[in-house]
Short mmCIF file of C-alpha atoms in Angstrom, two decimals:
data_model
loop_
_atom_site.label_atom_id
_atom_site.label_comp_id
_atom_site.label_asym_id
_atom_site.label_seq_id
_atom_site.Cartn_x
_atom_site.Cartn_y
_atom_site.Cartn_z
CA MET T 1337 0.00 0.00 0.00
CA LEU T 1338 1.36 3.42 -0.98
CA ASP T 1339 2.16 5.85 1.86
CA LEU T 1340 1.83 9.39 0.47
CA GLU T 1341 2.21 12.97 1.69
CA VAL T 1342 -0.57 15.42 0.79
CA VAL T 1343 0.51 18.99 0.02
CA PRO T 1344 -2.61 21.14 -0.64
CA GLU T 1345 -2.54 23.10 -3.93
CA ARG T 1346 0.72 21.39 -4.87
CA SER T 1347 1.32 17.64 -4.88
CA LEU T 1348 0.88 14.04 -3.76
CA GLY T 1349 3.94 11.85 -3.34
CA ASN T 1350 6.65 10.36 -1.18
CA GLU T 1351 10.44 10.57 -0.87
CA GLN T 1352 11.00 8.68 -4.15
CA TRP T 1353 8.53 10.45 -6.43
CA GLU T 1354 5.90 13.17 -6.51
CA PHE T 1355 2.92 13.99 -8.71
CA THR T 1356 2.96 17.80 -8.88
CA LEU T 1357 0.18 20.04 -10.22
CA GLY T 1358 1.34 21.53 -13.52
CA MET T 1359 3.53 18.52 -14.27
CA PRO T 1360 3.50 17.50 -17.96
CA LEU T 1361 1.88 14.20 -18.83
CA SER T 1362 5.12 12.56 -19.99
CA GLN T 1363 6.80 13.09 -16.60
CA ALA T 1364 3.89 11.46 -14.76
CA VAL T 1365 4.06 8.50 -17.16
CA ALA T 1366 7.83 8.28 -16.61
CA ILE T 1367 7.25 8.02 -12.83
CA LEU T 1368 4.70 5.24 -13.36
CA GLN T 1369 7.05 3.36 -15.70
CA LYS T 1370 9.98 3.66 -13.31
CA HIS T 1371 7.95 2.32 -10.37
CA CYS T 1372 5.92 -0.22 -12.35
CA ARG T 1373 6.58 -2.98 -9.79
CA ILE T 1374 4.91 -0.91 -7.06
CA ILE T 1375 2.28 1.01 -9.05
CA LYS T 1376 0.44 -1.50 -11.23
CA ASN T 1377 -2.70 -1.62 -13.38
CA VAL T 1378 -2.66 1.90 -14.79
CA GLN T 1379 -5.39 2.89 -17.26
CA VAL T 1380 -5.23 5.76 -19.77
CA LEU T 1381 -8.71 7.25 -20.28
CA TYR T 1382 -9.53 9.72 -23.06
CA SER T 1383 -12.22 10.56 -25.58
CA GLU T 1384 -11.35 8.93 -28.90
CA GLN T 1385 -13.65 11.10 -31.03
CA SER T 1386 -13.43 14.36 -29.03
CA PRO T 1387 -10.06 14.38 -27.26
CA LEU T 1388 -10.39 18.07 -26.34
CA SER T 1389 -13.81 17.77 -24.69
CA HIS T 1390 -12.69 15.67 -21.71
CA ASP T 1391 -9.66 15.62 -19.44
CA LEU T 1392 -6.98 13.04 -20.14
CA ILE T 1393 -6.90 10.68 -17.13
CA LEU T 1394 -4.32 8.29 -15.73
CA ASN T 1395 -6.24 5.92 -13.45
CA LEU T 1396 -4.14 4.04 -10.88
CA THR T 1397 -6.77 1.36 -10.24
CA GLN T 1398 -4.76 -0.59 -7.67
CA ASP T 1399 -4.15 2.54 -5.56
CA GLY T 1400 -7.49 4.37 -5.97
CA ILE T 1401 -5.90 7.48 -7.52
CA LYS T 1402 -6.78 9.45 -10.66
CA LEU T 1403 -4.52 12.04 -12.29
CA LEU T 1404 -6.53 14.46 -14.43
CA PHE T 1405 -4.61 16.31 -17.15
CA ASP T 1406 -5.92 19.33 -19.02
CA ALA T 1407 -7.01 18.25 -22.51
CA PHE T 1408 -5.32 21.26 -24.14
CA ASN T 1409 -2.00 21.91 -22.40
CA GLN T 1410 -1.65 18.31 -21.10
CA ARG T 1411 -0.45 19.40 -17.65
CA LEU T 1412 -1.68 17.90 -14.37
CA LYS T 1413 -4.82 19.75 -13.24
CA VAL T 1414 -6.40 17.67 -10.47
CA ILE T 1415 -5.22 14.79 -8.27
CA GLU T 1416 -8.17 12.69 -7.09
CA VAL T 1417 -8.03 9.94 -4.46
CA TYR T 1418 -11.31 8.08 -5.01
CA ASP T 1419 -10.70 5.03 -2.80
CA LEU T 1420 -9.05 5.88 0.51
CA THR T 1421 -8.97 2.24 1.61
CA LYS T 1422 -6.21 1.50 -0.92
CA VAL T 1423 -3.69 4.15 0.16
CA LYS T 1424 -2.18 5.72 3.29
CA LEU T 1425 -2.28 9.53 3.45
CA LYS T 1426 -0.53 11.98 5.72
CA TYR T 1427 -0.34 15.75 6.11
CA CYS T 1428 2.75 17.44 7.58
CA GLY T 1429 4.13 13.99 8.35
CA VAL T 1430 1.10 12.88 10.42
CA HIS T 1431 -1.28 10.24 9.07
CA PHE T 1432 -4.96 11.09 8.74
CA ASN T 1433 -5.83 8.01 6.68
CA SER T 1434 -4.41 4.52 7.15
CA GLN T 1435 -5.47 1.01 8.13
CA ALA T 1436 -5.44 2.11 11.78
CA ILE T 1437 -6.83 5.64 11.30
CA ALA T 1438 -10.17 6.19 9.58
CA PRO T 1439 -10.56 9.52 7.70
CA THR T 1440 -13.58 10.68 9.67
CA ILE T 1441 -14.85 14.25 9.92
CA GLU T 1442 -13.27 14.47 13.38
CA GLN T 1443 -9.92 13.28 12.04
CA ILE T 1444 -10.00 15.81 9.18
CA ASP T 1445 -10.88 18.56 11.67
CA GLN T 1446 -7.95 17.55 13.88
CA SER T 1447 -5.43 17.26 11.01
CA PHE T 1448 -6.37 20.27 8.89
CA GLY T 1449 -8.14 22.64 11.27
CA ALA T 1450 -11.19 24.84 10.71
CA THR T 1451 -12.41 26.01 7.34
CA HIS T 1452 -15.46 27.60 5.72
CA PRO T 1453 -18.83 25.86 6.02
CA GLY T 1454 -19.16 22.95 3.66
CA VAL T 1455 -21.58 22.48 0.77
CA TYR T 1456 -24.11 19.67 0.45
CA ASN T 1457 -24.86 18.32 -3.02
CA SER T 1458 -28.22 16.56 -2.83
CA ALA T 1459 -27.86 14.99 -6.28
CA GLU T 1460 -24.59 13.26 -5.35
CA GLN T 1461 -25.55 12.87 -1.68
CA LEU T 1462 -22.08 14.13 -0.90
CA PHE T 1463 -20.99 16.79 1.55
CA HIS T 1464 -18.01 18.79 0.23
CA LEU T 1465 -15.60 20.33 2.71
CA ASN T 1466 -13.20 22.76 1.03
CA PHE T 1467 -9.80 24.09 1.99
CA ARG T 1468 -7.62 26.11 -0.37
CA GLY T 1469 -6.30 23.66 -2.95
CA LEU T 1470 -7.86 20.67 -1.15
CA SER T 1471 -11.38 19.23 -0.94
CA PHE T 1472 -12.93 16.30 0.92
CA SER T 1473 -16.22 14.65 -0.05
CA PHE T 1474 -18.17 12.81 2.64
CA GLN T 1475 -20.76 10.15 1.82
CA LEU T 1476 -24.10 10.96 3.45
CA ASP T 1477 -26.34 8.26 1.99
CA SER T 1478 -26.97 6.90 5.51
CA TRP T 1479 -28.99 10.03 6.26
CA THR T 1480 -32.71 10.05 5.75
CA GLU T 1481 -32.72 13.75 4.97
CA ALA T 1482 -30.32 16.39 3.76
CA PRO T 1483 -28.20 18.18 6.38
CA LYS T 1484 -29.82 21.29 7.79
CA TYR T 1485 -27.86 24.12 9.27
CA GLU T 1486 -27.77 27.89 9.26
CA PRO T 1487 -24.47 29.36 8.04
CA ASN T 1488 -24.85 32.19 10.56
CA PHE T 1489 -24.60 29.69 13.39
CA ALA T 1490 -21.85 27.53 11.86
CA HIS T 1491 -18.78 28.37 13.92
CA GLY T 1492 -16.84 25.15 13.35
CA LEU T 1493 -17.02 21.77 11.68
CA ALA T 1494 -18.93 20.22 14.59
CA SER T 1495 -21.80 22.71 14.18
CA LEU T 1496 -22.45 21.71 10.57
CA GLN T 1497 -24.47 18.71 11.76
CA ILE T 1498 -22.26 16.23 9.94
CA PRO T 1499 -22.87 12.86 11.61
CA HIS T 1500 -20.14 11.61 13.88
CA GLY T 1501 -17.99 9.03 12.17
CA ALA T 1502 -18.81 10.16 8.61
CA THR T 1503 -15.79 9.16 6.52
CA VAL T 1504 -14.16 10.72 3.46
CA LYS T 1505 -15.24 9.16 0.18
CA ARG T 1506 -13.01 11.25 -2.12
CA MET T 1507 -10.18 13.75 -1.82
CA TYR T 1508 -9.09 16.29 -4.44
CA ILE T 1509 -5.86 18.32 -4.73
CA TYR T 1510 -6.05 21.28 -7.13
CA SER T 1511 -4.92 24.86 -7.65
CA GLY T 1512 -6.96 27.77 -6.28
CA ASN T 1513 -10.14 28.02 -4.20
CA SER T 1514 -12.62 26.16 -6.40
CA LEU T 1515 -12.44 22.63 -7.77
CA GLN T 1516 -15.01 23.48 -10.46
CA ASP T 1517 -13.06 26.50 -11.74
CA THR T 1518 -9.54 25.16 -11.33
CA LYS T 1519 -7.04 25.19 -14.17
CA ALA T 1520 -3.72 23.44 -14.59
CA PRO T 1521 -1.03 25.77 -13.18
CA VAL T 1522 2.07 26.74 -15.12
CA MET T 1523 4.79 24.13 -15.08
CA PRO T 1524 6.71 24.24 -11.76
CA LEU T 1525 10.44 24.96 -11.98
CA SER T 1526 11.09 21.54 -10.44
CA CYS T 1527 9.64 19.90 -13.57
CA PHE T 1528 12.00 21.52 -16.10
CA LEU T 1529 14.87 19.13 -15.24
CA GLY T 1530 17.29 21.06 -17.44
CA ASN T 1531 15.02 20.94 -20.50
CA VAL T 1532 13.74 23.76 -22.69
CA TYR T 1533 10.00 23.85 -23.49
CA ALA T 1534 8.09 25.69 -26.20
CA GLU T 1535 5.26 27.99 -25.13
CA SER T 1536 4.28 28.59 -28.76
CA ILE T 1537 5.69 28.14 -32.25
CA ASP T 1538 4.83 30.40 -35.20
CA VAL T 1539 5.42 29.14 -38.71
CA LEU T 1540 7.01 31.88 -40.83
CA ARG T 1541 6.16 31.99 -44.52
CA ASP T 1542 7.19 33.76 -47.67
CA GLY T 1543 5.25 34.09 -50.92
CA THR T 1544 5.36 30.40 -51.79
CA GLY T 1545 5.13 28.61 -48.45
CA PRO T 1546 6.79 28.10 -45.07
CA SER T 1547 10.25 29.59 -44.57
CA GLY T 1548 11.02 28.69 -40.95
CA LEU T 1549 9.91 28.66 -37.32
CA ARG T 1550 9.82 31.31 -34.60
CA LEU T 1551 9.86 29.61 -31.20
CA ARG T 1552 8.91 31.19 -27.87
CA LEU T 1553 10.87 29.10 -25.40
CA LEU T 1554 10.74 28.54 -21.63
CA ALA T 1555 13.64 27.46 -19.44
CA ALA T 1556 14.40 27.39 -15.72
CA GLY T 1557 17.19 29.90 -15.19
CA CYS T 1558 18.84 30.29 -11.82
CA GLY T 1559 20.87 32.83 -9.92
CA PRO T 1560 24.54 32.43 -8.94
CA GLY T 1561 24.63 29.13 -7.11
CA LEU T 1562 21.27 29.42 -5.35
CA LEU T 1563 18.31 27.23 -6.30
CA ALA T 1564 16.08 29.63 -4.37
CA ASP T 1565 16.87 32.28 -6.99
CA ALA T 1566 15.61 30.04 -9.81
CA LYS T 1567 13.06 31.65 -12.06
CA MET T 1568 11.55 31.00 -15.44
CA ARG T 1569 13.28 32.48 -18.47
CA VAL T 1570 11.31 33.32 -21.61
CA PHE T 1571 13.13 33.93 -24.88
CA GLU T 1572 12.59 33.70 -28.65
CA ARG T 1573 14.61 31.87 -31.27
CA SER T 1574 14.13 31.47 -35.02
CA VAL T 1575 15.31 28.70 -37.33
CA TYR T 1576 14.96 28.64 -41.11
CA PHE T 1577 15.19 26.28 -44.04
CA GLY T 1578 18.81 26.23 -45.17
CA ASP T 1579 20.21 26.85 -41.69
CA SER T 1580 23.25 24.74 -40.94
CA CYS T 1581 23.43 22.10 -38.25
CA GLN T 1582 25.59 24.49 -36.19
CA ASP T 1583 23.03 27.30 -36.59
CA VAL T 1584 20.29 25.11 -35.14
CA LEU T 1585 22.48 23.89 -32.27
CA SER T 1586 23.33 27.47 -31.31
CA MET T 1587 19.66 28.49 -31.41
CA LEU T 1588 17.94 25.51 -29.76
CA GLY T 1589 20.71 23.61 -28.00
CA SER T 1590 21.45 19.91 -28.29
CA PRO T 1591 18.60 17.64 -29.41
CA HIS T 1592 17.35 14.85 -27.17
CA LYS T 1593 18.14 12.36 -29.91
CA VAL T 1594 19.65 12.19 -33.40
CA PHE T 1595 17.89 9.77 -35.73
CA TYR T 1596 19.32 8.68 -39.08
CA LYS T 1597 16.74 7.85 -41.73
CA SER T 1598 17.05 4.32 -43.06
CA GLU T 1599 14.21 4.59 -45.58
CA ASP T 1600 11.79 7.13 -46.97
CA LYS T 1601 8.28 5.69 -47.23
CA MET T 1602 7.05 8.71 -49.19
CA LYS T 1603 9.78 8.48 -51.83
CA ILE T 1604 7.63 6.34 -54.11
CA HIS T 1605 5.27 9.30 -54.57
CA SER T 1606 8.08 11.51 -55.86
CA PRO T 1607 8.05 12.29 -59.59
CA SER T 1608 11.86 12.23 -59.69
CA PRO T 1609 13.33 9.50 -61.91
CA HIS T 1610 16.03 8.67 -59.36
CA LYS T 1611 13.53 7.77 -56.67
CA GLN T 1612 14.49 4.09 -56.64
CA VAL T 1613 18.24 4.73 -56.45
CA PRO T 1614 19.52 4.18 -52.89
CA ALA T 1615 21.25 7.17 -51.32
CA LYS T 1616 24.93 6.88 -50.43
CA CYS T 1617 24.38 8.50 -47.04
CA ASN T 1618 21.35 9.09 -44.88
CA ASP T 1619 19.58 12.30 -43.94
CA TYR T 1620 19.24 12.74 -40.19
CA PHE T 1621 16.73 14.20 -37.74
CA PHE T 1622 17.30 16.29 -34.64
CA ASN T 1623 14.50 15.18 -32.27
CA TYR T 1624 13.48 17.89 -29.78
CA PHE T 1625 10.91 15.97 -27.72
CA THR T 1626 10.08 18.76 -25.23
CA LEU T 1627 9.50 21.20 -28.11
CA GLY T 1628 7.35 18.76 -30.08
CA VAL T 1629 9.57 19.35 -33.13
CA ASP T 1630 11.78 17.28 -35.44
CA ILE T 1631 14.26 18.94 -37.80
CA LEU T 1632 15.58 17.04 -40.83
CA PHE T 1633 19.04 17.82 -42.21
CA ASP T 1634 20.33 16.97 -45.67
CA ALA T 1635 23.07 14.33 -45.48
CA ASN T 1636 25.30 16.13 -47.97
CA THR T 1637 24.86 19.83 -47.18
CA HIS T 1638 23.96 19.43 -43.46
CA LYS T 1639 21.31 22.10 -43.85
CA VAL T 1640 17.65 22.14 -42.74
CA LYS T 1641 15.31 20.68 -45.34
CA LYS T 1642 12.22 19.77 -43.30
CA PHE T 1643 10.43 20.53 -40.02
CA VAL T 1644 7.91 18.20 -38.36
CA LEU T 1645 5.48 19.55 -35.73
CA HIS T 1646 3.72 17.06 -33.41
CA THR T 1647 0.34 17.60 -31.69
CA ASN T 1648 0.58 14.58 -29.31
CA TYR T 1649 -3.09 13.61 -29.40
CA PRO T 1650 -4.04 10.42 -27.53
CA GLY T 1651 -4.96 7.68 -29.96
CA HIS T 1652 -1.99 8.38 -32.24
CA TYR T 1653 0.90 5.94 -32.70
CA ASN T 1654 3.48 8.48 -31.41
CA PHE T 1655 1.45 9.57 -28.37
CA ASN T 1656 3.56 10.59 -25.34
CA ILE T 1657 6.85 10.60 -27.28
CA TYR T 1658 6.65 14.34 -27.91
CA HIS T 1659 5.22 17.23 -25.93
CA ARG T 1660 2.36 18.99 -27.68
CA CYS T 1661 3.60 21.61 -30.13
CA GLU T 1662 1.41 24.72 -29.82
CA PHE T 1663 1.81 25.94 -33.41
CA LYS T 1664 0.21 28.61 -35.55
CA ILE T 1665 0.43 28.21 -39.31
CA PRO T 1666 -0.71 30.96 -41.72
CA LEU T 1667 -2.47 29.42 -44.74
CA ALA T 1668 -2.95 31.34 -47.97
CA ILE T 1669 -6.57 31.36 -49.12
CA LYS T 1670 -7.07 31.04 -52.86
CA LYS T 1671 -10.67 32.06 -53.41
CA GLU T 1672 -12.29 34.58 -55.69
CA ASN T 1673 -12.75 37.31 -53.09
CA ALA T 1674 -9.80 36.43 -50.84
CA ASP T 1675 -6.63 37.26 -52.77
CA GLY T 1676 -3.68 37.57 -50.44
CA GLN T 1677 -5.76 36.70 -47.41
CA THR T 1678 -4.51 34.20 -44.83
CA GLU T 1679 -6.18 32.08 -42.20
CA THR T 1680 -4.45 30.58 -39.17
CA CYS T 1681 -4.29 26.86 -38.55
CA THR T 1682 -3.49 25.82 -34.97
CA THR T 1683 -2.79 22.63 -33.05
CA TYR T 1684 -6.52 22.40 -32.28
CA SER T 1685 -7.89 23.02 -35.80
CA LYS T 1686 -9.92 20.26 -37.40
CA TRP T 1687 -9.25 19.21 -40.97
CA ASP T 1688 -12.85 19.73 -42.08
CA ASN T 1689 -12.67 23.38 -41.02
CA ILE T 1690 -9.38 23.88 -42.86
CA GLN T 1691 -10.85 22.39 -46.03
CA GLU T 1692 -13.86 24.69 -45.81
CA LEU T 1693 -11.55 27.71 -45.72
CA LEU T 1694 -9.19 26.56 -48.47
CA GLY T 1695 -11.26 24.35 -50.70
CA HIS T 1696 -10.57 20.63 -50.90
CA PRO T 1697 -6.99 19.50 -51.65
CA VAL T 1698 -6.42 18.66 -55.28
CA GLU T 1699 -4.91 15.25 -54.62
CA LYS T 1700 -6.37 12.37 -52.68
CA PRO T 1701 -4.68 11.61 -49.35
CA VAL T 1702 -1.89 9.13 -48.91
CA VAL T 1703 -2.76 6.48 -46.31
CA LEU T 1704 -0.03 6.09 -43.69
CA HIS T 1705 0.09 2.99 -41.50
CA ARG T 1706 2.72 3.11 -38.78
CA SER T 1707 4.13 0.06 -37.02
CA SER T 1708 7.39 -0.74 -35.25
CA SER T 1709 8.00 -3.82 -37.40
CA PRO T 1710 6.30 -5.57 -40.35
CA ASN T 1711 4.75 -8.18 -38.05
CA ASN T 1712 3.34 -5.70 -35.52
CA THR T 1713 -0.14 -4.23 -35.72
CA ASN T 1714 -0.98 -0.62 -34.93
CA PRO T 1715 -4.04 -0.57 -32.62
CA PHE T 1716 -4.83 3.06 -33.51
CA GLY T 1717 -5.32 2.48 -37.24
CA SER T 1718 -4.13 4.45 -40.25
CA THR T 1719 -3.78 8.18 -40.71
CA PHE T 1720 -4.25 10.26 -43.87
CA CYS T 1721 -1.67 12.65 -45.33
CA PHE T 1722 -2.82 15.69 -47.35
CA GLY T 1723 -0.42 17.92 -49.29
CA LEU T 1724 -1.00 21.68 -49.17
CA GLN T 1725 1.25 24.70 -49.78
CA ARG T 1726 4.57 22.84 -49.26
CA MET T 1727 3.15 21.16 -46.16
CA ILE T 1728 1.85 17.68 -45.38
CA PHE T 1729 -0.94 17.45 -42.81
CA GLU T 1730 -1.24 14.05 -41.14
CA ILE T 1731 -4.89 13.66 -40.10
CA MET T 1732 -6.26 11.17 -37.59
CA GLN T 1733 -9.55 9.36 -38.07
CA ASN T 1734 -11.25 11.74 -35.60
CA ASN T 1735 -10.39 14.66 -37.94
CA HIS T 1736 -7.68 16.15 -35.69
CA ILE T 1737 -4.17 16.97 -36.90
CA ALA T 1738 -1.55 14.45 -35.77
CA SER T 1739 1.48 16.21 -37.28
CA VAL T 1740 2.45 18.82 -39.86
CA THR T 1741 5.53 18.42 -42.03
CA LEU T 1742 6.96 21.63 -43.54
CA TYR T 1743 9.14 21.50 -46.65
CA GLY T 1744 11.65 24.06 -47.79
CA PRO T 1745 11.71 25.70 -51.22
CA PRO T 1746 12.71 23.32 -54.02
CA ARG T 1747 15.51 25.54 -55.36
CA PRO T 1748 18.79 25.72 -53.42
CA GLY T 1749 19.58 29.23 -52.25
CA ALA T 1750 15.93 30.21 -51.90
CA HIS T 1751 16.37 30.57 -48.13
CA LEU T 1752 15.93 34.15 -47.00
CA LYS T 1753 15.95 35.28 -43.39
CA THR T 1754 13.59 37.97 -42.18
CA ALA T 1755 16.52 40.13 -41.10
CA GLU T 1756 17.79 40.18 -44.69
CA LEU T 1757 14.57 41.58 -46.14
CA PRO T 1758 14.89 45.18 -47.45
#
């Protein structure tokens, strides 16, 4: 049985690990994978057709804990303990829930002190007792009638007419004063772990298509030798097609991984006559997992030839490998009354809406079926790749964008940085 420390408005954990509000999904999954012999039977719950309409949930069924992640930013929003018989809980080092100590209303009063009068929900038959960043729900189905009390006369927990011995059914840890209105906090400095994260990425474009990326980056900077002086740094960097490998390293730092392409599954769709001739050396990717970006370099020139932006939707083959890339892509509209007009495509745009703005793509989609080996099956099914304005949009079966691949201009030397414009 897990023995965990409760920190209101912050975290649930022990000396080995901690689930912290604002923590990105991938870090929570990494904790679960590392301690898989202790924390077993974990479920991932999400809406397959509408992944943005419901929170993404990690359900620790053996331990009675749910971790609720915001559907958009994929950071930890609420920690729910829904079965207190499966876990030991303590506050400031003192247990208030264990096999020997029942989490009664008297025990909560003793451990956490006085708070505002609670709220009774007759539909749920639950009595909610709220502290800042922490709520307890008491089961009242043994009562024959709803609790009756006057707030003017409620001077302490005992005066709220909660029956003696009523025990906690659920506990919630969240940010702020209201569980209903809570939002996932910004990522704590303790979660950066030396990595750089992208707050947003704007796709830059010239007259013909994308020309590069402008990244707004977040990092945990620190003062001279003192962790207490640590604070978040925000800065912007730009990378362009035709930039050298050294240019990208100086702008974004070292990648998490370098991947050398062994084959190009899209090469068969190229009109070039040399498409079947094997290359003498392989192009290579810089994988920036915390940015949600891959950058492809040409094997001969060592210059950028392709960017890949990942949305990290659940139900995709690459889910949880990359952090969600919060991109904005300007798309040129080619309609009768919209010359020179652009519309913005974001991480959350649906393909149907993009097609309505732009008109349907000329070519039919290419069906992409990912698998780790020829004998393995992909449980999530195929995706569809549409070509548009030197970009390939990979679309999932629920109509959401899985990834966007940006291609540079076909002619060498067409790269032009914004700073060089007259």
